[in-house]
């Protein structure tokens, strides 16, 4: 079969999973047994009495079991030789390097956990984290989990308003941040953003500040506390909180098609099992691996495949603070050479951006340590796949195109290292996962036909609920096609059973891998005094995957000028963040709407792309 890229003998001999089809079949026939066997590889204070309990659409995993994800990520290595192995290697954009062995990381996390306790943080409390990609970001997430608190990380590329609403929704009493950080040659003042975000929020009592750059900051004695001062004086021993398997671990906000971002809740036990085994099998993790997931811990990719699963698998985890192409387009490749990275995981947008600089730059570096490559966040076009495979992986590293979501917590559809690969396809479902492509009634569609991607069986790392909004959980995810989990993606399945992800089927867009809902972007426009109404769509973009285009109706008497367009772009940057900057703004006199007044973004998009408008029978007028 010529359309497959096949694994080498070496990969086949070294992989955990040699026969996907057989194990997959078994895992669907006996999912409890499959997941239970995985869970048994991990540490539990008390074993579960039931693998899964269904209160559809709610599912509890490992009921009766007691554990803590940090007991598996750090504690259990302390009595083994692994305590002396490097756990975390970090390099800053300025070249600074920090290294922690498993023992040192354990001690540092314990000190940070004691510091949180000294500030009154208890089990179940929410802890907001707004930090650059520095070791303390990972450390404080682990520290929060260790004492049973619930971390809620906000990516440092978000601005005041986005941070404010997330801190308020989570009702955090404490925020952890840094004075600032450098992104390329620009100073980003994270502490200032926190100050602005909490100025009308009396619930936040303490702000813990890591010194990263030493830039001047406003400092309120009693409320603001330097991390270094507080953490260094703490004891390096801190007992890990014994938790129920279904106790919450974190809340992570993500965008949906309507309303404000949703707080997705994940719990210790099931999440730990899911991220552990997917990382192990998909990246074929071994003790001597140097794993680099180039995402930010502030996103789900970073939670699952930087902060937790690499440590649970006992590998050496590498984090680099800066972007791929600063000060030059060889930066990431130089990191792979310097640290002898064996497994490298990034997003298509980064691959496309780096591909643009040509083959000569990566060819300057010795990338021979690489064994497996990964891709995540959006569909990878075959051209970028082939470049990644040929120029970075030298045609010997299989590419794991992992499809999953903030809500799924773990990889759901992905090849394994031994899978025959098809460039551009995410392959087949992971063990225990029943994925299907269906029409709006839930009937499976024919081979090679576009339909809705749904999941028909629960999986351990599935989210527990939407924080303070269970109706969204039941209606948006489980109410569209009763009995199945609605992913929001279009997909098709080919005659070999391979899934091809075709993008979102709702008003969610993926811009450089970042997820935005049209509603939150539109509110940012409408917050401007000159704007009457706005509609936002995603347009295909060569590097970013999608770019943001806004159609704006101005208030009567307002002049449609280029200055105003710039002002509106600045407004969105200010309210949501630079990552949400619109590419195009068009002033329009009206927007296509249904008779009930809903904006038909689908019609706007089809017109913009010169496509057939589809069914417009509900269109007004
Ligand atoms: C959405 C979820 C999963 C971690 C990062 C994104 C898209 C994700 C792939 C892939 C095609 C993908 C989907 C999904 N997506 N991975 N391998 N191929 N599309 O998490 O921000 O929650 O976004 O990202 O559209 O629904 P997220």
Coordinates of C-alpha atoms and ligand atoms in Angstrom, one line a residue:
X1 CA 0.0 0.0 0.0
X2 CA 1.9 3.0 -1.3
X3 CA 0.0 5.7 0.7
X4 CA 1.4 4.4 4.0
X5 CA 4.6 5.5 5.7
X6 CA 5.8 2.4 7.5
X7 CA 7.7 2.2 10.8
X8 CA 11.3 0.9 10.8
X9 CA 12.3 -2.4 12.2
X10 CA 14.0 -0.6 15.1
X11 CA 10.8 1.2 16.1
X12 CA 8.8 -2.1 15.8
X13 CA 11.3 -3.9 18.0
X14 CA 11.3 -1.2 20.7
X15 CA 7.7 -0.3 21.0
X16 CA 5.4 -1.2 23.9
X17 CA 2.5 -1.9 21.6
X18 CA 3.2 -4.3 18.8
X19 CA -0.3 -5.4 17.8
X20 CA -2.7 -2.4 18.0
X21 CA -5.6 -4.2 16.3
X22 CA -5.7 -7.0 18.8
X23 CA -5.3 -4.9 21.9
X24 CA -7.8 -2.4 20.6
X25 CA -10.4 -5.0 20.1
X26 CA -9.8 -6.4 23.6
X27 CA -9.9 -3.0 25.1
X28 CA -13.4 -2.3 23.7
X29 CA -14.7 -5.7 24.7
X30 CA -13.4 -5.4 28.2
X31 CA -12.7 -1.7 28.9
X32 CA -12.8 -2.1 32.7
X33 CA -10.1 -4.7 32.5
X34 CA -8.0 -2.6 30.2
X35 CA -8.1 0.5 32.3
X36 CA -7.8 -1.4 35.6
X37 CA -4.6 -3.0 34.4
X38 CA -3.2 0.5 33.5
X39 CA -4.2 1.9 36.9
X40 CA -2.4 -1.0 38.6
X41 CA 0.9 0.2 37.2
X42 CA 0.5 3.3 39.4
X43 CA 0.5 4.1 43.1
X44 CA -2.8 4.2 45.1
X45 CA -3.1 4.8 48.9
X46 CA -6.2 2.6 48.6
X47 CA -7.4 0.6 45.7
X48 CA -10.7 1.3 43.9
X49 CA -13.8 -0.8 44.4
X50 CA -15.3 -0.1 41.0
X51 CA -13.5 0.9 37.8
X52 CA -16.3 3.0 36.5
X53 CA -19.6 4.2 37.8
X54 CA -22.0 5.7 35.3
X55 CA -24.5 8.4 36.2
X56 CA -24.8 9.4 32.6
X57 CA -23.6 11.9 31.4
X58 CA -21.4 11.9 34.6
X59 CA -18.9 9.2 35.1
X60 CA -16.8 8.5 38.2
X61 CA -13.6 6.5 37.6
X62 CA -11.8 4.3 40.1
X63 CA -14.5 4.8 42.7
X64 CA -13.4 4.3 46.3
X65 CA -9.7 4.6 45.2
X66 CA -7.4 7.1 47.0
X67 CA -4.4 8.6 45.3
X68 CA -2.8 11.9 44.4
X69 CA -1.3 12.6 41.0
X70 CA 1.8 14.0 42.7
X71 CA 2.4 10.8 44.6
X72 CA 2.9 9.2 41.2
X73 CA 4.7 12.1 39.5
X74 CA 7.2 12.7 42.3
X75 CA 6.8 10.8 45.6
X76 CA 7.1 7.3 44.4
X77 CA 10.5 7.9 42.8
X78 CA 12.1 9.1 46.0
X79 CA 13.0 5.6 47.3
X80 CA 14.4 4.5 43.9
X81 CA 17.5 5.3 42.0
X82 CA 15.5 7.6 39.9
X83 CA 15.7 10.3 42.6
X84 CA 19.1 11.2 41.2
X85 CA 18.0 11.3 37.5
X86 CA 17.3 14.7 36.0
X87 CA 13.6 15.4 36.2
X88 CA 13.4 18.9 34.8
X89 CA 15.9 20.8 32.6
X90 CA 14.9 24.3 31.7
X91 CA 16.5 26.9 29.5
X92 CA 15.4 30.6 29.5
X93 CA 15.3 32.8 26.5
X94 CA 18.3 34.6 28.0
X95 CA 20.3 31.3 28.1
X96 CA 19.9 30.7 31.8
X97 CA 19.8 27.0 32.6
X98 CA 18.1 25.3 35.6
X99 CA 18.3 21.6 36.4
X100 CA 16.4 19.6 39.0
X101 CA 16.8 15.9 39.8
X102 CA 13.7 14.0 40.8
X103 CA 14.8 14.5 44.4
X104 CA 15.4 18.2 44.0
X105 CA 12.2 18.8 42.2
X106 CA 10.3 16.9 44.9
X107 CA 11.9 19.1 47.6
X108 CA 11.2 22.3 45.7
X109 CA 7.6 21.3 45.1
X110 CA 7.3 20.4 48.9
X111 CA 8.7 23.9 49.8
X112 CA 6.2 25.6 47.4
X113 CA 3.4 23.4 48.9
X114 CA 4.3 24.5 52.4
X115 CA 4.5 28.1 51.2
X116 CA 0.9 27.8 49.8
X117 CA -0.2 26.3 53.1
X118 CA 1.4 29.2 55.0
X119 CA -0.8 31.5 53.0
X120 CA -3.9 29.6 54.1
X121 CA -4.4 27.5 51.0
X122 CA -6.4 24.3 51.8
X123 CA -7.7 21.3 50.0
X124 CA -10.4 22.4 47.5
X125 CA -9.3 26.0 47.3
X126 CA -8.7 27.4 43.9
X127 CA -5.2 28.8 43.1
X128 CA -4.9 31.1 40.1
X129 CA -1.6 30.9 38.2
X130 CA -0.5 33.5 35.7
X131 CA 3.1 32.9 34.9
X132 CA 5.6 32.8 32.1
X133 CA 7.1 29.5 31.1
X134 CA 9.6 29.3 34.0
X135 CA 10.3 26.3 36.3
X136 CA 8.2 27.8 39.1
X137 CA 5.1 27.6 36.9
X138 CA 5.4 23.8 36.8
X139 CA 6.5 23.7 40.4
X140 CA 3.5 25.6 41.8
X141 CA 1.1 23.5 39.7
X142 CA 2.5 20.4 41.3
X143 CA 2.6 22.0 44.7
X144 CA -1.1 22.9 44.4
X145 CA -2.0 19.4 43.5
X146 CA 0.1 18.0 46.3
X147 CA -1.9 19.7 49.0
X148 CA -5.3 19.0 47.2
X149 CA -5.8 22.5 46.1
X150 CA -7.2 23.2 42.6
X151 CA -5.0 25.0 40.2
X152 CA -6.4 27.2 37.5
X153 CA -3.8 28.4 35.1
X154 CA -4.3 31.3 32.8
X155 CA -1.9 31.4 29.8
X156 CA 0.5 34.4 30.1
X157 CA -0.5 35.6 26.6
X158 CA -3.9 36.6 27.9
X159 CA -4.6 40.2 29.0
X160 CA -6.3 41.9 31.9
X161 CA -9.9 41.2 31.1
X162 CA -9.4 37.5 30.3
X163 CA -7.4 37.0 33.4
X164 CA -9.9 39.0 35.6
X165 CA -12.9 37.0 34.5
X166 CA -11.1 33.7 35.1
X167 CA -9.9 34.6 38.6
X168 CA -13.4 35.8 39.5
X169 CA -15.2 32.8 38.1
X170 CA -12.8 30.5 40.0
X171 CA -13.1 32.6 43.2
X172 CA -9.4 32.3 43.9
X173 CA -8.0 33.9 47.0
X174 CA -4.5 33.7 45.8
X175 CA -2.7 34.4 42.5
X176 CA 0.8 33.4 41.6
X177 CA 2.7 35.4 39.0
X178 CA 6.1 36.8 38.1
X179 CA 7.4 40.3 37.9
X180 CA 7.6 40.0 34.2
X181 CA 9.3 38.2 31.3
X182 CA 10.8 38.8 28.0
X183 CA 9.0 37.7 24.9
X184 CA 11.4 38.2 22.1
X185 CA 12.8 41.7 22.9
X186 CA 9.6 42.9 24.6
X187 CA 9.1 43.1 28.3
X188 CA 5.7 41.6 29.3
X189 CA 4.6 42.9 32.7
X190 CA 2.7 40.0 34.2
X191 CA 2.5 41.5 37.7
X192 CA 1.0 44.7 36.4
X193 CA -1.6 42.7 34.5
X194 CA -2.5 40.8 37.8
X195 CA -2.7 44.1 39.7
X196 CA -5.2 45.4 37.1
X197 CA -7.1 42.2 37.0
X198 CA -7.7 42.1 40.8
X199 CA -8.1 45.7 41.6
X200 CA -11.9 45.4 42.1
X201 CA -11.6 41.9 43.5
X202 CA -11.3 41.9 47.3
X203 CA -11.5 38.1 47.5
X204 CA -7.8 37.9 46.3
X205 CA -5.8 38.2 49.5
X206 CA -2.3 37.3 48.4
X207 CA -0.2 37.6 45.3
X208 CA 3.0 35.5 45.2
X209 CA 5.5 37.0 42.9
X210 CA 8.5 35.2 41.3
X211 CA 11.4 37.5 40.3
X212 CA 12.2 36.7 36.7
X213 CA 13.4 39.9 35.2
X214 CA 13.8 42.4 38.1
X215 CA 11.8 45.0 36.3
X216 CA 10.2 47.6 38.7
X217 CA 6.8 46.6 39.9
X218 CA 4.2 48.0 42.3
X219 CA 4.4 46.1 45.5
X220 CA 1.8 46.2 48.3
X221 CA 3.3 45.0 51.6
X222 CA 1.1 42.4 53.3
X223 CA -0.6 41.5 50.0
X224 CA 2.3 41.0 47.6
X225 CA 4.9 38.4 48.6
X226 CA 8.2 37.5 46.9
X227 CA 8.3 33.8 46.1
X228 CA 12.0 33.6 46.8
X229 CA 11.6 34.9 50.3
X230 CA 8.7 32.8 51.3
X231 CA 9.6 29.5 49.5
X232 CA 13.2 29.4 50.5
X233 CA 12.4 29.4 54.2
X234 CA 10.0 26.5 54.0
X235 CA 10.6 22.9 55.0
X236 CA 11.5 20.6 52.2
X237 CA 9.1 17.9 53.5
X238 CA 5.4 18.2 53.0
X239 CA 3.0 15.3 53.2
X240 CA 1.0 14.7 50.1
X241 CA -2.7 15.0 50.6
X242 CA -4.5 11.7 50.3
X243 CA -7.4 12.3 47.9
X244 CA -10.3 10.5 46.5
X245 CA -9.8 9.5 42.9
X246 CA -12.6 11.9 41.8
X247 CA -11.4 14.9 43.8
X248 CA -10.7 17.8 41.4
X249 CA -7.1 18.5 40.3
X250 CA -7.6 21.6 38.2
X251 CA -9.9 23.9 36.4
X252 CA -8.8 25.1 32.9
X253 CA -10.8 27.7 31.0
X254 CA -11.5 27.1 27.3
X255 CA -13.6 28.7 24.6
X256 CA -16.8 27.4 23.3
X257 CA -19.1 28.7 20.6
X258 CA -21.3 30.7 22.9
X259 CA -20.8 32.8 26.0
X260 CA -17.8 33.2 28.1
X261 CA -15.0 30.5 28.4
X262 CA -15.9 27.4 30.3
X263 CA -14.1 26.1 33.3
X264 CA -13.3 22.5 32.5
X265 CA -12.7 20.4 35.6
X266 CA -10.4 17.4 35.7
X267 CA -9.9 15.0 38.7
X268 CA -6.8 13.2 40.0
X269 CA -7.4 9.5 39.5
X270 CA -8.8 9.1 36.0
X271 CA -6.8 11.9 34.5
X272 CA -3.6 10.5 36.0
X273 CA -4.3 7.1 34.4
X274 CA -5.2 8.5 31.0
X275 CA -2.3 10.9 30.6
X276 CA 0.2 8.3 31.9
X277 CA -0.7 5.6 29.5
X278 CA -1.2 7.7 26.4
X279 CA 2.2 9.4 26.9
X280 CA 3.8 6.0 27.5
X281 CA 2.4 4.2 24.5
X282 CA 2.2 7.1 22.0
X283 CA 5.7 8.5 22.7
X284 CA 7.1 5.1 23.7
X285 CA 8.5 6.6 26.8
X286 CA 11.5 5.0 28.5
X287 CA 13.5 6.2 31.5
X288 CA 16.4 7.6 29.4
X289 CA 14.2 9.7 27.2
X290 CA 14.6 13.5 27.1
X291 CA 11.1 14.6 26.3
X292 CA 10.3 18.1 25.0
X293 CA 6.7 19.2 24.6
X294 CA 7.1 22.7 23.3
X295 CA 3.7 23.9 24.4
X296 CA 3.1 26.1 27.4
X297 CA 2.0 24.5 30.7
X298 CA -0.8 27.1 30.6
X299 CA -2.7 25.0 28.1
X300 CA -4.1 21.5 28.4
X301 CA -1.2 20.1 26.3
X302 CA 1.2 21.5 28.9
X303 CA -0.9 20.3 31.8
X304 CA -1.1 16.7 30.5
X305 CA 2.2 16.3 28.6
X306 CA 4.6 18.7 30.4
X307 CA 3.5 19.0 34.1
X308 CA 2.1 15.5 34.7
X309 CA 2.7 12.6 32.3
X310 CA 6.5 13.0 31.7
X311 CA 7.1 12.8 35.5
X312 CA 4.6 10.0 36.0
X313 CA 6.6 8.1 33.3
X314 CA 9.9 9.0 35.0
X315 CA 11.6 10.7 32.0
X316 CA 13.8 13.8 31.8
X317 CA 11.5 16.7 30.9
X318 CA 12.8 19.7 29.0
X319 CA 11.2 23.1 28.9
X320 CA 12.4 26.0 26.8
X321 CA 11.1 29.5 27.7
X322 CA 11.2 31.2 24.4
X323 CA 9.6 31.1 20.9
X324 CA 10.9 28.9 18.1
X325 CA 12.4 31.6 15.9
X326 CA 14.1 34.1 18.3
X327 CA 16.8 35.3 18.0
X328 CA 16.9 33.1 14.8
X329 CA 14.9 30.4 13.2
X330 CA 17.3 27.7 14.3
X331 CA 16.7 28.2 18.0
X332 CA 14.5 25.2 18.6
X333 CA 16.7 22.9 16.5
X334 CA 19.7 24.1 18.5
X335 CA 17.9 23.1 21.7
X336 CA 17.2 19.6 20.3
X337 CA 20.9 19.2 19.5
X338 CA 22.1 20.7 22.8
X339 CA 19.9 18.6 25.1
X340 CA 19.8 15.5 22.9
X341 CA 16.0 15.5 22.8
X342 CA 14.6 12.1 21.9
X343 CA 10.8 12.8 21.7
X344 CA 9.6 16.2 20.4
X345 CA 6.0 17.4 20.5
X346 CA 4.7 20.6 18.9
X347 CA 1.9 22.2 16.9
X348 CA 1.4 22.4 13.1
X349 CA 1.5 26.2 13.3
X350 CA 5.1 26.1 14.6
X351 CA 6.1 23.5 12.0
X352 CA 4.6 25.6 9.2
X353 CA 6.3 28.8 10.5
X354 CA 9.7 27.1 10.7
X355 CA 9.3 25.3 7.3
X356 CA 9.0 28.7 5.7
X357 CA 12.7 29.4 6.6
X358 CA 13.8 26.5 4.4
X359 CA 15.7 23.2 4.9
X360 CA 19.2 24.7 5.4
X361 CA 18.6 26.0 8.9
X362 CA 17.6 22.7 10.5
X363 CA 20.3 20.9 8.5
X364 CA 22.9 22.9 10.4
X365 CA 22.0 21.0 13.6
X366 CA 22.6 17.5 14.7
X367 CA 19.0 16.2 15.2
X368 CA 20.0 12.5 15.3
X369 CA 18.9 12.0 18.9
X370 CA 15.2 12.3 17.8
X371 CA 13.2 9.1 17.8
X372 CA 9.5 10.2 17.8
X373 CA 7.9 13.4 16.7
X374 CA 4.4 14.7 17.7
X375 CA 1.9 17.1 16.5
X376 CA -1.2 18.6 18.2
X377 CA -3.8 21.3 18.3
X378 CA -5.1 21.5 14.7
X379 CA -5.0 19.5 11.5
X380 CA -1.5 19.1 10.1
X381 CA -1.5 19.5 6.3
X382 CA 0.3 16.8 4.4
X383 CA 2.9 19.2 3.1
X384 CA 4.0 20.3 6.6
X385 CA 3.8 16.6 7.8
X386 CA 6.2 15.6 5.1
X387 CA 8.6 18.4 5.8
X388 CA 8.6 17.6 9.5
X389 CA 9.1 13.9 8.7
X390 CA 11.9 14.4 6.1
X391 CA 13.8 17.4 7.4
X392 CA 13.4 17.1 11.1
X393 CA 12.9 13.4 11.6
X394 CA 15.2 12.3 8.7
X395 CA 12.6 9.8 7.7
X396 CA 13.2 7.7 10.7
X397 CA 10.9 9.2 13.3
X398 CA 7.2 8.4 13.1
X399 CA 4.9 11.4 13.6
X400 CA 2.2 11.1 16.2
X401 CA -0.6 13.4 15.1
X402 CA -2.6 13.4 18.3
X403 CA -6.2 14.5 18.3
X404 CA -7.7 15.5 21.6
X405 CA -9.2 18.5 23.5
X406 CA -9.0 20.3 26.8
X407 CA -12.1 18.4 27.7
X408 CA -10.8 14.9 26.9
X409 CA -7.7 15.5 29.0
X410 CA -5.7 12.9 27.1
X411 CA -5.0 11.8 23.6
X412 CA -8.1 10.2 22.0
X413 CA -7.2 9.6 18.4
X414 CA -3.6 9.0 17.5
X415 CA -1.2 6.7 15.7
X416 CA 1.2 4.6 17.8
X417 CA 4.9 4.4 16.9
X418 CA 4.3 1.0 15.2
X419 CA 1.3 2.3 13.1
X420 CA 1.6 2.6 9.3
X421 CA 1.1 6.4 8.9
X422 CA -0.9 8.5 6.5
X423 CA 0.4 12.1 6.3
X424 CA -2.5 14.4 7.5
X425 CA -4.5 11.7 9.3
X426 CA -4.6 11.4 13.1
X427 CA -4.9 7.6 12.7
X428 CA -7.1 5.5 14.9
X429 CA -8.7 5.7 18.4
X430 CA -6.6 4.9 21.4
X431 CA -7.4 1.8 23.5
X432 CA -10.8 1.9 25.1
X433 CA -12.0 4.8 22.9
X434 CA -15.0 4.3 20.6
X435 CA -15.0 7.1 18.1
X436 CA -17.4 7.5 15.3
X437 CA -18.4 9.9 12.5
X438 CA -22.2 10.5 12.4
X439 CA -24.9 12.7 11.0
X440 CA -27.1 15.0 13.1
X441 CA -29.3 12.1 14.2
X442 CA -26.3 10.1 15.3
X443 CA -26.4 7.6 12.4
X444 CA -22.9 6.7 11.2
X445 CA -22.1 8.2 7.8
X446 CA -20.5 6.3 4.9
X447 CA -16.8 5.9 4.5
X448 CA -14.9 9.1 3.3
X449 CA -18.0 11.2 4.1
X450 CA -17.8 14.3 6.4
X451 CA -19.8 14.1 9.6
X452 CA -19.7 14.9 13.3
X453 CA -16.9 13.3 15.3
X454 CA -18.4 11.7 18.5
X455 CA -17.2 9.5 21.2
X456 CA -19.4 6.6 22.3
X457 CA -17.7 5.3 25.5
X458 CA -16.3 7.2 28.5
X459 CA -12.5 7.4 29.0
X460 CA -10.7 7.9 32.3
X461 CA -9.2 11.4 31.7
X462 CA -12.6 12.8 30.6
X463 CA -13.6 16.1 32.3
X464 CA -15.9 15.9 35.2
X465 CA -18.1 18.9 34.6
X466 CA -18.1 22.6 33.6
X467 CA -17.3 24.7 36.7
X468 CA -20.5 26.3 38.1
X469 CA -22.3 25.5 34.9
X470 CA -23.4 21.9 34.7
X471 CA -26.1 22.8 32.1
X472 CA -23.3 23.5 29.6
X473 CA -21.8 20.1 30.4
X474 CA -25.0 18.2 29.9
X475 CA -26.4 20.3 27.0
X476 CA -23.4 21.3 24.9
X477 CA -21.4 18.1 25.1
X478 CA -24.0 15.4 25.8
X479 CA -27.3 16.9 24.6
X480 CA -26.6 17.3 20.9
X481 CA -26.7 13.6 20.0
X482 CA -28.1 11.8 23.1
X483 CA -25.8 9.3 24.6
X484 CA -22.7 10.4 22.9
X485 CA -20.0 12.9 23.6
X486 CA -20.1 15.7 20.9
X487 CA -16.6 16.9 20.1
X488 CA -17.5 19.9 18.0
X489 CA -15.2 18.7 15.2
X490 CA -16.0 17.5 11.7
X491 CA -14.2 14.4 10.6
X492 CA -14.3 11.6 8.0
X493 CA -13.1 8.0 8.2
X494 CA -11.5 6.3 5.3
X495 CA -11.7 2.7 4.2
X496 CA -8.7 1.7 6.3
X497 CA -10.5 3.1 9.4
X498 CA -8.2 6.1 9.6
X499 CA -9.7 9.4 10.9
X500 CA -9.2 12.7 9.1
X501 CA -10.0 15.7 11.3
X502 CA -11.6 18.4 9.1
X503 CA -11.9 21.3 11.6
X504 CA -14.6 22.6 13.9
X505 CA -18.3 22.4 13.2
X506 CA -19.2 25.2 15.6
X507 CA -18.3 28.9 16.0
X508 CA -15.0 27.9 17.6
X509 CA -11.7 28.7 15.7
X510 CA -8.2 27.6 16.1
X511 CA -5.7 30.4 15.4
X512 CA -2.1 29.3 15.7
X513 CA -3.4 26.4 17.7
X514 CA -5.2 28.8 20.2
X515 CA -8.9 28.2 20.7
X516 CA -11.3 31.1 20.5
X517 CA -15.0 31.3 20.4
X518 CA -16.7 33.9 18.1
X519 CA -18.8 35.2 21.1
X520 CA -15.8 36.3 23.2
X521 CA -14.2 38.0 20.3
X522 CA -17.4 39.8 19.3
X523 CA -17.9 41.0 22.8
X524 CA -14.5 42.6 22.7
X525 CA -15.5 44.5 19.6
X526 CA -18.8 45.6 20.9
X527 CA -17.2 46.9 24.1
X528 CA -15.8 49.7 21.9
X529 CA -18.0 52.8 21.9
X530 CA -18.1 53.1 18.1
X531 CA -19.3 49.6 17.5
X532 CA -22.9 48.6 17.2
X533 CA -22.5 44.9 16.3
X534 CA -19.8 42.5 15.2
X535 CA -19.5 39.0 13.7
X536 CA -16.2 37.0 13.7
X537 CA -15.2 34.1 11.5
X538 CA -12.0 32.1 11.0
X539 CA -10.4 32.1 7.6
X540 CA -7.9 29.6 6.3
X541 CA -4.4 30.9 6.9
X542 CA -1.2 29.4 5.5
X543 CA 0.8 29.5 8.8
X544 CA -1.8 30.1 11.6
X545 CA -4.2 27.5 10.3
X546 CA -7.0 30.1 10.7
X547 CA -6.9 33.8 11.0
X548 CA -9.6 36.1 12.6
X549 CA -11.8 38.2 10.3
X550 CA -14.4 40.5 11.9
X551 CA -17.4 42.2 10.2
X552 CA -18.3 45.3 12.1
X553 CA -21.4 47.5 12.0
X554 CA -20.5 51.0 13.3
X555 CA -22.9 53.2 15.3
X556 CA -24.8 55.8 13.3
X557 CA -22.6 58.7 12.4
X558 CA -19.2 57.0 13.1
X559 CA -16.7 57.3 10.2
X560 CA -15.3 54.0 8.9
X561 CA -11.5 54.9 9.0
X562 CA -8.3 52.9 9.0
X563 CA -7.4 54.5 12.3
X564 CA -10.6 53.0 13.8
X565 CA -9.7 49.6 12.4
X566 CA -6.3 49.9 14.2
X567 CA -8.0 51.0 17.4
X568 CA -10.4 48.0 17.3
X569 CA -7.4 45.7 16.8
X570 CA -5.8 47.3 19.9
X571 CA -9.0 46.9 21.8
X572 CA -9.1 43.1 21.2
X573 CA -5.5 42.8 22.1
X574 CA -6.2 44.7 25.3
X575 CA -9.3 42.8 26.3
X576 CA -8.3 39.3 25.3
X577 CA -4.6 39.3 24.5
X578 CA -2.1 39.7 21.7
X579 CA -2.9 36.0 20.7
X580 CA -6.4 37.1 19.6
X581 CA -5.3 40.0 17.3
X582 CA -7.7 40.1 14.3
X583 CA -6.1 40.0 10.9
X584 CA -8.9 41.7 9.0
X585 CA -11.7 44.0 9.9
X586 CA -14.4 45.0 7.4
X587 CA -17.0 47.6 8.1
X588 CA -20.4 46.5 6.9
X589 CA -23.9 48.0 6.9
X590 CA -25.7 44.8 8.0
X591 CA -25.0 41.2 9.0
X592 CA -26.9 38.1 7.7
X593 CA -29.2 36.9 10.4
X594 CA -31.9 34.2 10.9
X595 CA -35.5 35.4 11.4
X596 CA -34.9 34.8 15.1
X597 CA -32.0 37.3 15.0
X598 CA -29.0 34.9 15.2
X599 CA -26.0 35.9 13.2
X600 CA -25.3 33.4 10.4
X601 CA -21.5 33.2 10.6
X602 CA -21.6 30.2 8.2
X603 CA -23.1 32.5 5.5
X604 CA -20.5 35.2 6.1
X605 CA -17.7 32.6 5.9
X606 CA -19.0 31.0 2.7
X607 CA -19.3 34.4 1.0
X608 CA -15.9 35.4 2.2
X609 CA -14.4 32.2 0.7
X610 CA -16.5 32.4 -2.4
X611 CA -18.3 29.1 -1.6
X612 CA -21.8 27.9 -2.1
X613 CA -24.0 29.4 0.7
X614 CA -25.7 26.1 1.6
X615 CA -29.1 26.1 3.2
X616 CA -30.2 29.7 3.8
X617 CA -33.9 29.0 4.1
X618 CA -33.9 30.5 7.6
X619 CA -32.2 33.7 6.5
X620 CA -34.0 36.8 7.3
X621 CA -35.7 38.9 4.5
Ligands
LIG1 C1 -9.5 21.3 19.4 C2 -9.3 21.2 20.8 C3 -5.6 19.0 22.4 C4 -4.6 19.9 22.9 C5 -4.5 21.2 22.3 C6 -5.8 21.8 21.8 C7 -8.3 20.7 17.4 C8 -6.6 19.2 18.4 C9 -5.9 18.1 16.7 C10 -5.3 17.3 15.7 C11 -6.8 18.2 14.1 C12 -6.9 19.0 16.3 C13 -9.7 20.2 17.4 C14 -10.2 20.1 18.8 N1 -7.3 19.7 17.4 N2 -5.7 18.3 18.0 N3 -4.3 16.5 16.0 N4 -5.8 17.4 14.4 N5 -7.4 19.0 15.0 O1 -6.8 21.7 22.7 O2 -7.6 24.1 22.7 O3 -9.0 22.2 23.7 O4 -8.7 22.4 21.2 O5 -8.3 21.4 18.7 O6 -10.5 21.1 16.7 O7 -11.6 20.1 19.0 P1 -8.1 22.7 22.7

